[in-house]
XYZ file of C-alpha atoms in Angstrom:
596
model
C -6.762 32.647 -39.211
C -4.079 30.243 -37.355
C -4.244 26.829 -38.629
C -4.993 23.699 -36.061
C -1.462 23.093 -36.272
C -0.357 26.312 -35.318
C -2.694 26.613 -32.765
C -1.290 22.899 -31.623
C 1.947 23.568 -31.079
C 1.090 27.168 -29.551
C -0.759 25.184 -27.027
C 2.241 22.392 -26.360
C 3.966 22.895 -23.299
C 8.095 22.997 -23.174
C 9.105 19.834 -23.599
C 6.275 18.548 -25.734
C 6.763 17.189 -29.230
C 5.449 18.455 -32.626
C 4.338 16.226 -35.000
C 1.991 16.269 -37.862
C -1.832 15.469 -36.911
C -2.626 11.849 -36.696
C 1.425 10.679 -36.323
C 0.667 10.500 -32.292
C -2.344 7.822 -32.468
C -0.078 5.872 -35.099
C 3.017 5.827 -32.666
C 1.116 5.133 -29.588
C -0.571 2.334 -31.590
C 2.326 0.760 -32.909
C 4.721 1.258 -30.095
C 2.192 -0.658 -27.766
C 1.281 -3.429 -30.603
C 5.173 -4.057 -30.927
C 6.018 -3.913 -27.344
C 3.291 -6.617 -26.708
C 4.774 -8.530 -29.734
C 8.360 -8.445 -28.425
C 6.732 -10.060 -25.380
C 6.644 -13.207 -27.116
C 10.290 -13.055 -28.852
C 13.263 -14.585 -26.733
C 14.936 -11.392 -24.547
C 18.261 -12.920 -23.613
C 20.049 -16.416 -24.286
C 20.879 -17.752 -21.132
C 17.977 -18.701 -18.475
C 20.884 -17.559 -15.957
C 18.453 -13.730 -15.817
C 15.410 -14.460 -13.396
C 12.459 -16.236 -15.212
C 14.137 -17.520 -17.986
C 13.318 -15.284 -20.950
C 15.030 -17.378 -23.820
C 11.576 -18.698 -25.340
C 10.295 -17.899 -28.043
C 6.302 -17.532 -27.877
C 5.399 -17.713 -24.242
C 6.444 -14.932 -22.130
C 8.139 -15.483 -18.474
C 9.211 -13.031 -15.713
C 9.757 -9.096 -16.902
C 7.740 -10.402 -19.847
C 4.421 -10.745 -18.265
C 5.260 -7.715 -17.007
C 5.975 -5.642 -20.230
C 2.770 -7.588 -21.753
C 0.550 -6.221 -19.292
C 2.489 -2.829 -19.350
C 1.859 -2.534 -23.323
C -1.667 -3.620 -22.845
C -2.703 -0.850 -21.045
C -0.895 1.858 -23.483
C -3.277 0.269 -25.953
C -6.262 0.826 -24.553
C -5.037 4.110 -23.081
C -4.020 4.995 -26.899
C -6.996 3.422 -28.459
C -9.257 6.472 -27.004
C -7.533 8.317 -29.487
C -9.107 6.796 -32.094
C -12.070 7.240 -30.157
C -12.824 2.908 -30.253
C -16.537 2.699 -29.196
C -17.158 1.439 -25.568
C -13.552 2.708 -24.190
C -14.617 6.588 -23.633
C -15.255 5.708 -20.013
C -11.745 4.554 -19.364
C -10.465 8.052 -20.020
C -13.766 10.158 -20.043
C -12.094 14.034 -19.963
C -9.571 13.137 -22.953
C -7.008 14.702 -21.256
C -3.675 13.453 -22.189
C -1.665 12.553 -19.165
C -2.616 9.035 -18.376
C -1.987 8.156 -21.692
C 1.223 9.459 -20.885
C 1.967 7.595 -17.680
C 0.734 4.219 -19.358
C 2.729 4.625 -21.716
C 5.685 5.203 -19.045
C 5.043 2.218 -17.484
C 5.846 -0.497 -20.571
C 8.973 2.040 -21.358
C 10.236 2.028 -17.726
C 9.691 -1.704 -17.507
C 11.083 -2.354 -20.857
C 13.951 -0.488 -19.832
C 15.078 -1.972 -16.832
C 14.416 -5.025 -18.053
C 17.685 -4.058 -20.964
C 19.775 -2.705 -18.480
C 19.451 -5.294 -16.035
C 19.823 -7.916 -17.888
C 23.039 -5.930 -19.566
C 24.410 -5.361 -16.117
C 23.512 -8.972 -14.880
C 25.229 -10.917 -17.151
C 28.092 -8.885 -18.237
C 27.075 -6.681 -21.596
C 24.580 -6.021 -23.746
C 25.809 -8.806 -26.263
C 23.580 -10.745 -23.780
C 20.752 -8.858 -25.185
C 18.490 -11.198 -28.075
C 16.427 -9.042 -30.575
C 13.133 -9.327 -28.217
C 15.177 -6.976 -26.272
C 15.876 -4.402 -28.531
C 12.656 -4.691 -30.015
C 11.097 -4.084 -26.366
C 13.142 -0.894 -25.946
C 12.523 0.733 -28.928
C 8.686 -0.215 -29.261
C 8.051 1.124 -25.605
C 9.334 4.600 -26.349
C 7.257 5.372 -29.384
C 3.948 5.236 -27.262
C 6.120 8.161 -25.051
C 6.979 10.235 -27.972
C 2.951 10.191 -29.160
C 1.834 10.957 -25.885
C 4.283 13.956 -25.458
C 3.332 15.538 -28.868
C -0.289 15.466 -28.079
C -1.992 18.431 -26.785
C -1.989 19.634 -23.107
C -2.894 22.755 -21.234
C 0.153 23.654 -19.766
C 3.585 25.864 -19.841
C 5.976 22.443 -18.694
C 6.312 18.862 -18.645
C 5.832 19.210 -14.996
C 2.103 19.868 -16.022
C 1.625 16.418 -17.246
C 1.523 15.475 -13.549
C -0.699 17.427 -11.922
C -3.568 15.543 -11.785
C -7.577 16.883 -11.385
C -8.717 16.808 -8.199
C -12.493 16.313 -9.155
C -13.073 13.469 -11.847
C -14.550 14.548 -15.383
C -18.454 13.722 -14.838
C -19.722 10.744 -16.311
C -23.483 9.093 -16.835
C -25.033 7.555 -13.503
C -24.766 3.402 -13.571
C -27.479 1.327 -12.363
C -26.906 0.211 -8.640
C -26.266 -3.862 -9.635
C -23.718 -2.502 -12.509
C -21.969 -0.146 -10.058
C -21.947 -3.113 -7.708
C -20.434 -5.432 -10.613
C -17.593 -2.304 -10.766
C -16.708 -3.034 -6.953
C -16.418 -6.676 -7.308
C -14.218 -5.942 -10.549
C -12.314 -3.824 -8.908
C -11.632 -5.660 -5.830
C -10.851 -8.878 -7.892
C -7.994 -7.078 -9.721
C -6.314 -5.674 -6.689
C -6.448 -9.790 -5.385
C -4.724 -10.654 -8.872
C -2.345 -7.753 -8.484
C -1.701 -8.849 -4.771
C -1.417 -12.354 -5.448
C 0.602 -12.334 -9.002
C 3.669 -9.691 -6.410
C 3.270 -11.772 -3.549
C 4.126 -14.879 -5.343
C 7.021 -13.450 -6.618
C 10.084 -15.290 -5.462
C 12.443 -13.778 -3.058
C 15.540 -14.127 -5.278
C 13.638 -13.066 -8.383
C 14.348 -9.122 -7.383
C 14.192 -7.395 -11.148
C 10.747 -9.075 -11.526
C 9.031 -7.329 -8.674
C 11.251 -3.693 -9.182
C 9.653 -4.462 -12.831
C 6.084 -5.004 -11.228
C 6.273 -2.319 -8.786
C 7.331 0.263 -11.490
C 4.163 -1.372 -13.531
C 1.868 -0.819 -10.089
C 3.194 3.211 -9.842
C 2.416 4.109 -13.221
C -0.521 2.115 -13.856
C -2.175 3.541 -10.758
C -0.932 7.007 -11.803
C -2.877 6.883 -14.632
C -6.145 6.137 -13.724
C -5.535 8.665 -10.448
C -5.301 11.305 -13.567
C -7.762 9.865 -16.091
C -10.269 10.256 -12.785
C -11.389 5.967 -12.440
C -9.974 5.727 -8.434
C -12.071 8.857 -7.562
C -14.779 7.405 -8.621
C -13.718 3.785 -7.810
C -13.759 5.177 -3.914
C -17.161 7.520 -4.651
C -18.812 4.051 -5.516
C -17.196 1.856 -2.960
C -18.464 5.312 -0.356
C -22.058 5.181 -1.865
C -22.082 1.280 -1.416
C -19.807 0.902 1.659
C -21.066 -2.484 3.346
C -21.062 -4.497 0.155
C -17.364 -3.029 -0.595
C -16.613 -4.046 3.169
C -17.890 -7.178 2.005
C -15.972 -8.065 -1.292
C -12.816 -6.975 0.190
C -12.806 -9.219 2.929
C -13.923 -11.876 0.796
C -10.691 -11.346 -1.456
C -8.818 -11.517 1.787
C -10.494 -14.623 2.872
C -9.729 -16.154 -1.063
C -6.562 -14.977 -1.009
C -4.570 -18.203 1.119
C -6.477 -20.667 -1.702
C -4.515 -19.032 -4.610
C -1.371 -20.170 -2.809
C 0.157 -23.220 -3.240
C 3.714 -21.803 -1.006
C 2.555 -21.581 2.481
C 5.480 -19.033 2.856
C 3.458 -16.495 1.214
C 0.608 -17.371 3.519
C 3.311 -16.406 6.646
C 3.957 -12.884 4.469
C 0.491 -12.679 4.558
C -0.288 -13.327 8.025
C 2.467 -10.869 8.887
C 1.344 -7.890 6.629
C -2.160 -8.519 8.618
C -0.408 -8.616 12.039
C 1.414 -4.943 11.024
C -1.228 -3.612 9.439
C -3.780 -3.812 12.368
C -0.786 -2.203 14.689
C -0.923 0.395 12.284
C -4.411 1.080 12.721
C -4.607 1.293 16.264
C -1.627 3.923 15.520
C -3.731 5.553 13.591
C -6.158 6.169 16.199
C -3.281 8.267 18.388
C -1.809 9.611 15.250
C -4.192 10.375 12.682
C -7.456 10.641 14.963
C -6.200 12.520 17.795
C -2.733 13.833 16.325
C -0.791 12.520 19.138
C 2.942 11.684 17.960
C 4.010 8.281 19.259
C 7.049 7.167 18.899
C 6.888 4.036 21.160
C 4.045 2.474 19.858
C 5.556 -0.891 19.362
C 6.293 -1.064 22.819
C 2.564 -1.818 23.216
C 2.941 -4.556 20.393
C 5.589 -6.394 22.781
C 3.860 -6.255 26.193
C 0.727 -7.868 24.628
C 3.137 -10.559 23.004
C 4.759 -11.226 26.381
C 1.805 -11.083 28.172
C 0.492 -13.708 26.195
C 3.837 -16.398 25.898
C 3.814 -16.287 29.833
C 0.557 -17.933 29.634
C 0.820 -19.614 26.394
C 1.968 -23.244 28.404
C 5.878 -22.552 27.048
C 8.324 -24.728 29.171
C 10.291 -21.772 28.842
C 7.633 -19.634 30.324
C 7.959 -18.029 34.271
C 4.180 -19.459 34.639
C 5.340 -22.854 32.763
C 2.357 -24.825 34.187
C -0.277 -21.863 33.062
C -2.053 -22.408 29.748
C -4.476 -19.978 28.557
C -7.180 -20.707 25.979
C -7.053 -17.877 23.087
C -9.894 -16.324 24.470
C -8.367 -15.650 27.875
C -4.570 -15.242 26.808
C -6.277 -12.411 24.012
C -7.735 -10.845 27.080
C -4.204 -11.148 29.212
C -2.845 -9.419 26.081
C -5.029 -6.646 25.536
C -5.299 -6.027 29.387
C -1.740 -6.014 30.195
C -1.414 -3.565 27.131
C -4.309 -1.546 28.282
C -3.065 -0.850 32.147
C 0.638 -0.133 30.231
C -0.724 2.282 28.317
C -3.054 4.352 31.118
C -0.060 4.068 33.089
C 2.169 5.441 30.616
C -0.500 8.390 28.984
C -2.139 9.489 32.817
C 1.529 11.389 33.444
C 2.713 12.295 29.705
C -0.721 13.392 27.931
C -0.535 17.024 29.272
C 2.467 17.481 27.525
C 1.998 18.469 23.492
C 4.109 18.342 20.721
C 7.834 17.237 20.954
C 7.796 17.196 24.006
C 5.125 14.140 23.930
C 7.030 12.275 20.772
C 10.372 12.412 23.486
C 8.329 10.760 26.093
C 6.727 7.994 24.154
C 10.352 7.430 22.131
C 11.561 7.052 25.944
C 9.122 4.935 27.281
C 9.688 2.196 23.961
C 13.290 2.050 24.864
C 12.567 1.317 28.513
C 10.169 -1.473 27.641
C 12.833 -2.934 25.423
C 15.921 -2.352 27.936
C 13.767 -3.527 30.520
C 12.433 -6.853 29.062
C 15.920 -7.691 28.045
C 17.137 -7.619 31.607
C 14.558 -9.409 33.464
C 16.796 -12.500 33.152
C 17.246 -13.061 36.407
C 20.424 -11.815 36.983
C 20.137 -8.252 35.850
C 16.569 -8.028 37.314
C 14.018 -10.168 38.320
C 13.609 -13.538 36.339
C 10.300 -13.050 34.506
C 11.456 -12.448 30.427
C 14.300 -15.099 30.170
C 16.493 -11.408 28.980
C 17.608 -11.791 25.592
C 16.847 -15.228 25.018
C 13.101 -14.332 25.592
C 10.540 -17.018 25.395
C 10.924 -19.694 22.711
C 8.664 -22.885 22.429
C 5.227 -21.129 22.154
C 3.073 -23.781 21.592
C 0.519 -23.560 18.737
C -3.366 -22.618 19.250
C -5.897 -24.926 19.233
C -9.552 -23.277 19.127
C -12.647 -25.126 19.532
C -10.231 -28.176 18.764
C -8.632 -26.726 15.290
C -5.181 -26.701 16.112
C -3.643 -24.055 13.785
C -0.105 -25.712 13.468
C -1.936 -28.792 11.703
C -2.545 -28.804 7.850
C -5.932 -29.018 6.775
C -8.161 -29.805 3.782
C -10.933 -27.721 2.734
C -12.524 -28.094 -0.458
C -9.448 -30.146 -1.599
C -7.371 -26.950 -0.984
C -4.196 -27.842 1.641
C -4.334 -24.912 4.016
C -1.110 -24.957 5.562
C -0.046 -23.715 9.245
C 0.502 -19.856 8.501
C -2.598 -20.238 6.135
C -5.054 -20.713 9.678
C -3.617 -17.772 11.252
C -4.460 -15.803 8.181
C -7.687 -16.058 8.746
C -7.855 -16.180 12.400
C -5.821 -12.731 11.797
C -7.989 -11.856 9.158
C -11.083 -12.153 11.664
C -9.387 -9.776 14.442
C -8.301 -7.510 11.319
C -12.138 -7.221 10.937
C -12.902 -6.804 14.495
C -10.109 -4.050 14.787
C -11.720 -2.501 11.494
C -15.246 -2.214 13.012
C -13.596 -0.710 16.112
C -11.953 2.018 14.679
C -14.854 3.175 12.009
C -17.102 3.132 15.371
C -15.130 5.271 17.292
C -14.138 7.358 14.943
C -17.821 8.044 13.685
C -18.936 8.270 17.753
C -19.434 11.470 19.916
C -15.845 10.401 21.190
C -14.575 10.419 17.422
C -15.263 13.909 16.681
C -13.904 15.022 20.105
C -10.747 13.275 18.998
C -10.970 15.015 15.881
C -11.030 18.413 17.588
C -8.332 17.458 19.616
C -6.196 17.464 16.580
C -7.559 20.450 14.670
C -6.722 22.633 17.696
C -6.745 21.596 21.235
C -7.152 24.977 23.041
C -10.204 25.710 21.174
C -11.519 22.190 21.466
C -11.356 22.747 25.537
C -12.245 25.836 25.680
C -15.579 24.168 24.041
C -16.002 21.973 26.417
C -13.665 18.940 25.930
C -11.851 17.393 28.388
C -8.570 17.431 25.922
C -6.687 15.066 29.114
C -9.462 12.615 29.262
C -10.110 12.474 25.552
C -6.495 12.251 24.521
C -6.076 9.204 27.566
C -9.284 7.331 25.851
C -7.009 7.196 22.318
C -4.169 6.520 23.887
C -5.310 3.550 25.964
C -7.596 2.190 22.877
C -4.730 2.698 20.851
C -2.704 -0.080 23.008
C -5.073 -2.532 24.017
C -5.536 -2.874 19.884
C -1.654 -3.274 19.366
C -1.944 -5.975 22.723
C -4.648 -8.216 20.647
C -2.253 -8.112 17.790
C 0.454 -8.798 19.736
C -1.481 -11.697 21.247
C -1.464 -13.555 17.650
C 2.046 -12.420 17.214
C 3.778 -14.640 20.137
C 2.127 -17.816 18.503
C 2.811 -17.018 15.099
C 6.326 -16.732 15.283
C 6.856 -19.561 18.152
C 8.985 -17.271 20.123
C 9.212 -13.411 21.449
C 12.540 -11.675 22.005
C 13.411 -7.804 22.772
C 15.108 -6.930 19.759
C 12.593 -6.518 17.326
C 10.286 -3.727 20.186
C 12.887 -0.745 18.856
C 12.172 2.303 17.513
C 13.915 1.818 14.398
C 15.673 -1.601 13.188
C 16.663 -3.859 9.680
C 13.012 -4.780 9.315
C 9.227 -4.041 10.347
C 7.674 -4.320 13.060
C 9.150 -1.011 14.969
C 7.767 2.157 16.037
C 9.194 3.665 13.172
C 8.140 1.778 10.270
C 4.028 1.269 12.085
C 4.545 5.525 11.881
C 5.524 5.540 8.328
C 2.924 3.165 7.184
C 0.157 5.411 8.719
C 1.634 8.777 7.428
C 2.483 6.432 3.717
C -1.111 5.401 3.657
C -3.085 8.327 4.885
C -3.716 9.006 8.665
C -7.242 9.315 9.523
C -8.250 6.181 7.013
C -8.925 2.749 7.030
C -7.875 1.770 4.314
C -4.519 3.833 4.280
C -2.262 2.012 7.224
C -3.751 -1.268 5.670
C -1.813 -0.112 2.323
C 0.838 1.653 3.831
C 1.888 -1.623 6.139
C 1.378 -4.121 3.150
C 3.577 -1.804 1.222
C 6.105 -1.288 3.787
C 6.550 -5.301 5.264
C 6.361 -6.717 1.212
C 8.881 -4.516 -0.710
C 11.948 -5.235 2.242
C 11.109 -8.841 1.562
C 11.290 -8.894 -1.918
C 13.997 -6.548 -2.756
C 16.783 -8.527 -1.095
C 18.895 -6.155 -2.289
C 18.426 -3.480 -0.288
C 18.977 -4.811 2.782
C 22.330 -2.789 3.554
C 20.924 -0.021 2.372
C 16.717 -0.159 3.783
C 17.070 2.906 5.747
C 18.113 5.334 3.314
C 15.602 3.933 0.761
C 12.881 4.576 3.124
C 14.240 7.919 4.230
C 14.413 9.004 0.062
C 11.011 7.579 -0.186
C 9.424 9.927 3.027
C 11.051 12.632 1.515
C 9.826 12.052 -1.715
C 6.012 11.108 -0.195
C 6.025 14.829 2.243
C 6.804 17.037 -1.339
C 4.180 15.596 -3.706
C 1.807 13.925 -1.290
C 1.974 14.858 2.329
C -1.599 13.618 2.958
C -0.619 9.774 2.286
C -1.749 7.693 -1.032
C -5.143 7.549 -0.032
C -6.270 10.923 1.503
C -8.701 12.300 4.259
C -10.781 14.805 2.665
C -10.056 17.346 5.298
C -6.250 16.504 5.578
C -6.286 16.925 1.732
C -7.465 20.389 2.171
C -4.877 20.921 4.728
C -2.494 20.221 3.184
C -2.708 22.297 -0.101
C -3.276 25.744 -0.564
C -6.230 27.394 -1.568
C -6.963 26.854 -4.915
C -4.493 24.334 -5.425
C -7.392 21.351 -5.368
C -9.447 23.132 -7.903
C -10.388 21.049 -11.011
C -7.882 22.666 -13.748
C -9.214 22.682 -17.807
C -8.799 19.414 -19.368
C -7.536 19.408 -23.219
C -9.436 16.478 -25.083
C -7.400 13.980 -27.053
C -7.876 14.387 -30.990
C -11.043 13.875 -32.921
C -10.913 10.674 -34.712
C -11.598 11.621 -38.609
C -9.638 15.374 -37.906
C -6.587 14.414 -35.659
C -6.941 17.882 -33.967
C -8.182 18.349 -30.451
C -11.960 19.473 -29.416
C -10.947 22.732 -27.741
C -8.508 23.589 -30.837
C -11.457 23.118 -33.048
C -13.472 25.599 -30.559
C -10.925 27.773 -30.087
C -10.246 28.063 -34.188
């Protein structure tokens, strides 16, 4: 009869580690105890690394991120010991998040050695924290590769189920309680990167690589699936708490410059959504779509009341220069979709990628001596004064419940409410008769007419609700920023917003969603902010990282159901066996025991 252990190491995949039973739990165990502990020891000498990690007993920077890192290996690793009230974290035993936890202290720990090593000159700036970090992280690795897995490779390990393992039903107030959690910690996660500072760059690379392999984890121990099944089953309330974390989120800031990042993320991300309408609705490639961005921006600073303004002695209220906006956007984009909508394909993207350029070219000669004198050319319009609604000017501080809610911090929420508004716009037309037209549009047009569609008329509809969205965003824009020149209406430039980038933050966040361009955008505006150094080379980072996204996960980081189908072949999505982790008293896995 084989032995447990035979049968255990028959079952490893290449690249998987033997070890006698119960040595994995001990070295997941004590690798995440001791990388928690080195947390707390000093990491370098000098304070001259990024958030000062010379003390000894409260940790600082990369610290807080390795403590959090090595907390979640230890609850990941104490489900092999099978600790009551932690089965739900990881309820199919399978052995691959445990895995990817533990990747994420070792990759933090890590970098954390080599940058420091590279910072300063040599790993003699290395303390013992350091070293104690490095090696701690990597037994947790070494554990979780010599546990069980159904598979033939490493590459196994990250193929993840596409169906959660089943788990008992949860009364409605405790699966409401689960939203609220879960909603909470993406605010804390949000807040804690946000509030990183701008020069600090190896503490956000050290929190990003924390965020990828964190959320890896509990993609393949099955919580998001059923974080979104329960946020699907109760979708107002989740509507709910997550603009109430928005509306929290300018009161946990005490740096109104975050407040701007955050009133800018909110600004690209709603572009992005009416994108998504042409793009992932109707699956019209536009290439142009900022173009729509900058006529409701101008629009709006030639009535704002600017001195620099053609109409100088015009002042809109919001109300009415929203409208201008939105209107001057809408007629832009009929007259720009009634003659290039009957074309398909390439052919279209060419169009649109023409028509962006004109707008730019065009709005940077209207100086009045290269054309007529309406833009001010390059210099565009500068001076745009700030809003005042119902007599709350928005470039005055203000205190609210002895919180000071600085400048950028009111047109967070004013953007915030339009975010909203945009929101309830596109989940309305794309659940309408119109919706599902669009919807067919994309799937296959010919057969879609030849059902009775009007593909022309249909495909116009997107395309103008599409721009007179980007117009009302564009509207905010102008006063935001105080001023509104051509150059940043391109398709591609140094930094968002461009027709590019609003394209990659639908296809990085998954077209057809809601939620996806509001990820993809925050994603795509916060990382170029924080990692300085990458400015020179932005471009080919973002190429690597499209490349990267269209092999493993052409459907976007939060999938359509049927563009998830789509995208995979048959048989691909089907939910593959799942290997439990080992008993606690026997060390050897459920499905060795059945199989012996």
């Amino acid at each position: 009869m084989t032995t447990q252990t035979e049968t255990q190491k028959t079952d490893a995949p290449r690249g998987a580690i033997n070890l006698p039973d119960g040595a994995p739990r001990i070295l997941v165990a004590a690798g995440a105890i001791g990388t928690i502990a080195s947390t707390f020891m000093s990491w370098t000498w000098t304070s001259e690394f990024p958030g000062d990690l010379t003390v000894y007993g409260y940790p600082a920077g990369l610290q807080v991120v390795a403590l959090v890192a090595g907390a979640i290996t230890l609850l990941f690793g104490l489900r092999l010991w099978d600790v009551r009230g932690l089965r739900w974290l990881n309820p199919a035993g399978a052995a691959s998040p445990l895995l990817l936890a533990a990747l994420a202290a070792f990759s933090v720990c890590w970098f954390a050695a080599i940058a420091i090593a590279v910072d300063l000159g040599g790993l003699a700036n290395l303390d013992p924290g350091a070293y104690v970090a490095a090696v701690a992280s990597a037994l947790p690795v070494v554990g979780a590769l010599a546990l069980p897995h159904p598979g033939h490779s490493v590459k196994d390990y990250l193929t993840a189920p596409d169906q959660p393992a089943p788990t008992r039903d949860l009364a409605p107030w405790v699966q409401r309680l689960v939203i609220t959690a879960g909603i909470a910690l993406a605010l804390i996660a949000f807040t804690y990167g946000i509030g990183i500072n701008d020069d600090d760059s190896e503490t956000f690379v050290g929190f990003a690589l924390l965020v990828l392999f964190a959320t890896w984890a509990l993609v393949h121990a099955g919580q998001l699936a059923r974080f979104s099944t329960l946020c699907a089953r109760h979708k107002g309330f989740a509507a709910g708490m997550a603009f109430l974390a928005a509306a929290i989120f300018p009161f946990t800031q005490s740096d109104d410059h975050n407040a701007n990042l955050g009133v800018n993320i909110l600004i690209f991300a709603t572009v992005a959504l009416g994108l998504n309408i042409v793009v992932g609705l109707t699956g019209l490639l536009d290439l142009g779509y900022v173009a729509f961005l900058g006529v409701g921006a101008y629009a709006a600073a030639l009535v704002s009341g600017s001195e620099f303004s053609r109409f100088s002695g015009v002042q809109f209220p919001f109300w009415a220069a929203a409208l201008t906006g939105m209107a001057a956007s809408l007629i832009f984009g009929v007259l720009i979709g009634a003659p290039t909508l009957r074309l398909r394909g390439d052919y279209l993207a060419i169009v649109t990628l023409g028509f962006g350029e004109i707008f730019r070219i065009a709005v940077n000669n209207m100086d009045g001596s290269s054309g007529p004198d309406i833009t001010n050319g390059p210099d565009g319009i500068p001076s745009i004064p700030d809003l005042e609604i119902f007599g709350f000017n928005m470039g005055v501080s203000h205190e609210i419940a002895g919180f000071t809610l600085g400048r950028f911090a009111n047109y967070f929420f004013l953007m915030l409410l339009i975010t909203a508004l945009v929101v309830l716009v596109f989940t309305r037309a794309a659940d309408s008769r119109i919706g599902r037209s669009w919807i067919a549009i994309r799937e296959d047009e010919t057969a879609a007419t030849a059902m009775g569609i009007n593909g022309f008329r249909v495909k116009l509809i997107a395309f103008a609700l599409g721009a007179t969205l980007a117009g009302l965003a564009g509207t905010v824009s102008a006063h935001v920023t105080y001023s509104v020149v051509p150059s940043p209406y391109q398709f591609a430039g140094a930094a968002p917003p461009n027709s590019a980038f609003l394209l990659a933050a639908v296809v990085l966040g998954g077209m057809g969603t809601v939620s996806g361009p509001l990820l993809g955008a925050s994603f795509l505006y916060l990382i170029p902010e924080k990692l300085t150094f990458l400015k020179e080379y932005e471009l080919l980072a973002f190429g690597i990282a499209l490349v990267l996204l269209m092999r493993f996960r052409p459907e976007g980081i939060i999938a359509n159901r049927r563009q998830q189908l789509e995208f995979h072949e048959t048989g691909q999505l089907d939910i593959p066996e799942q290997q439990s982790l080992p008993d606690s008293t026997t060390g050897a896995s459920k499905a060795t025991k059945a199989g012996a």
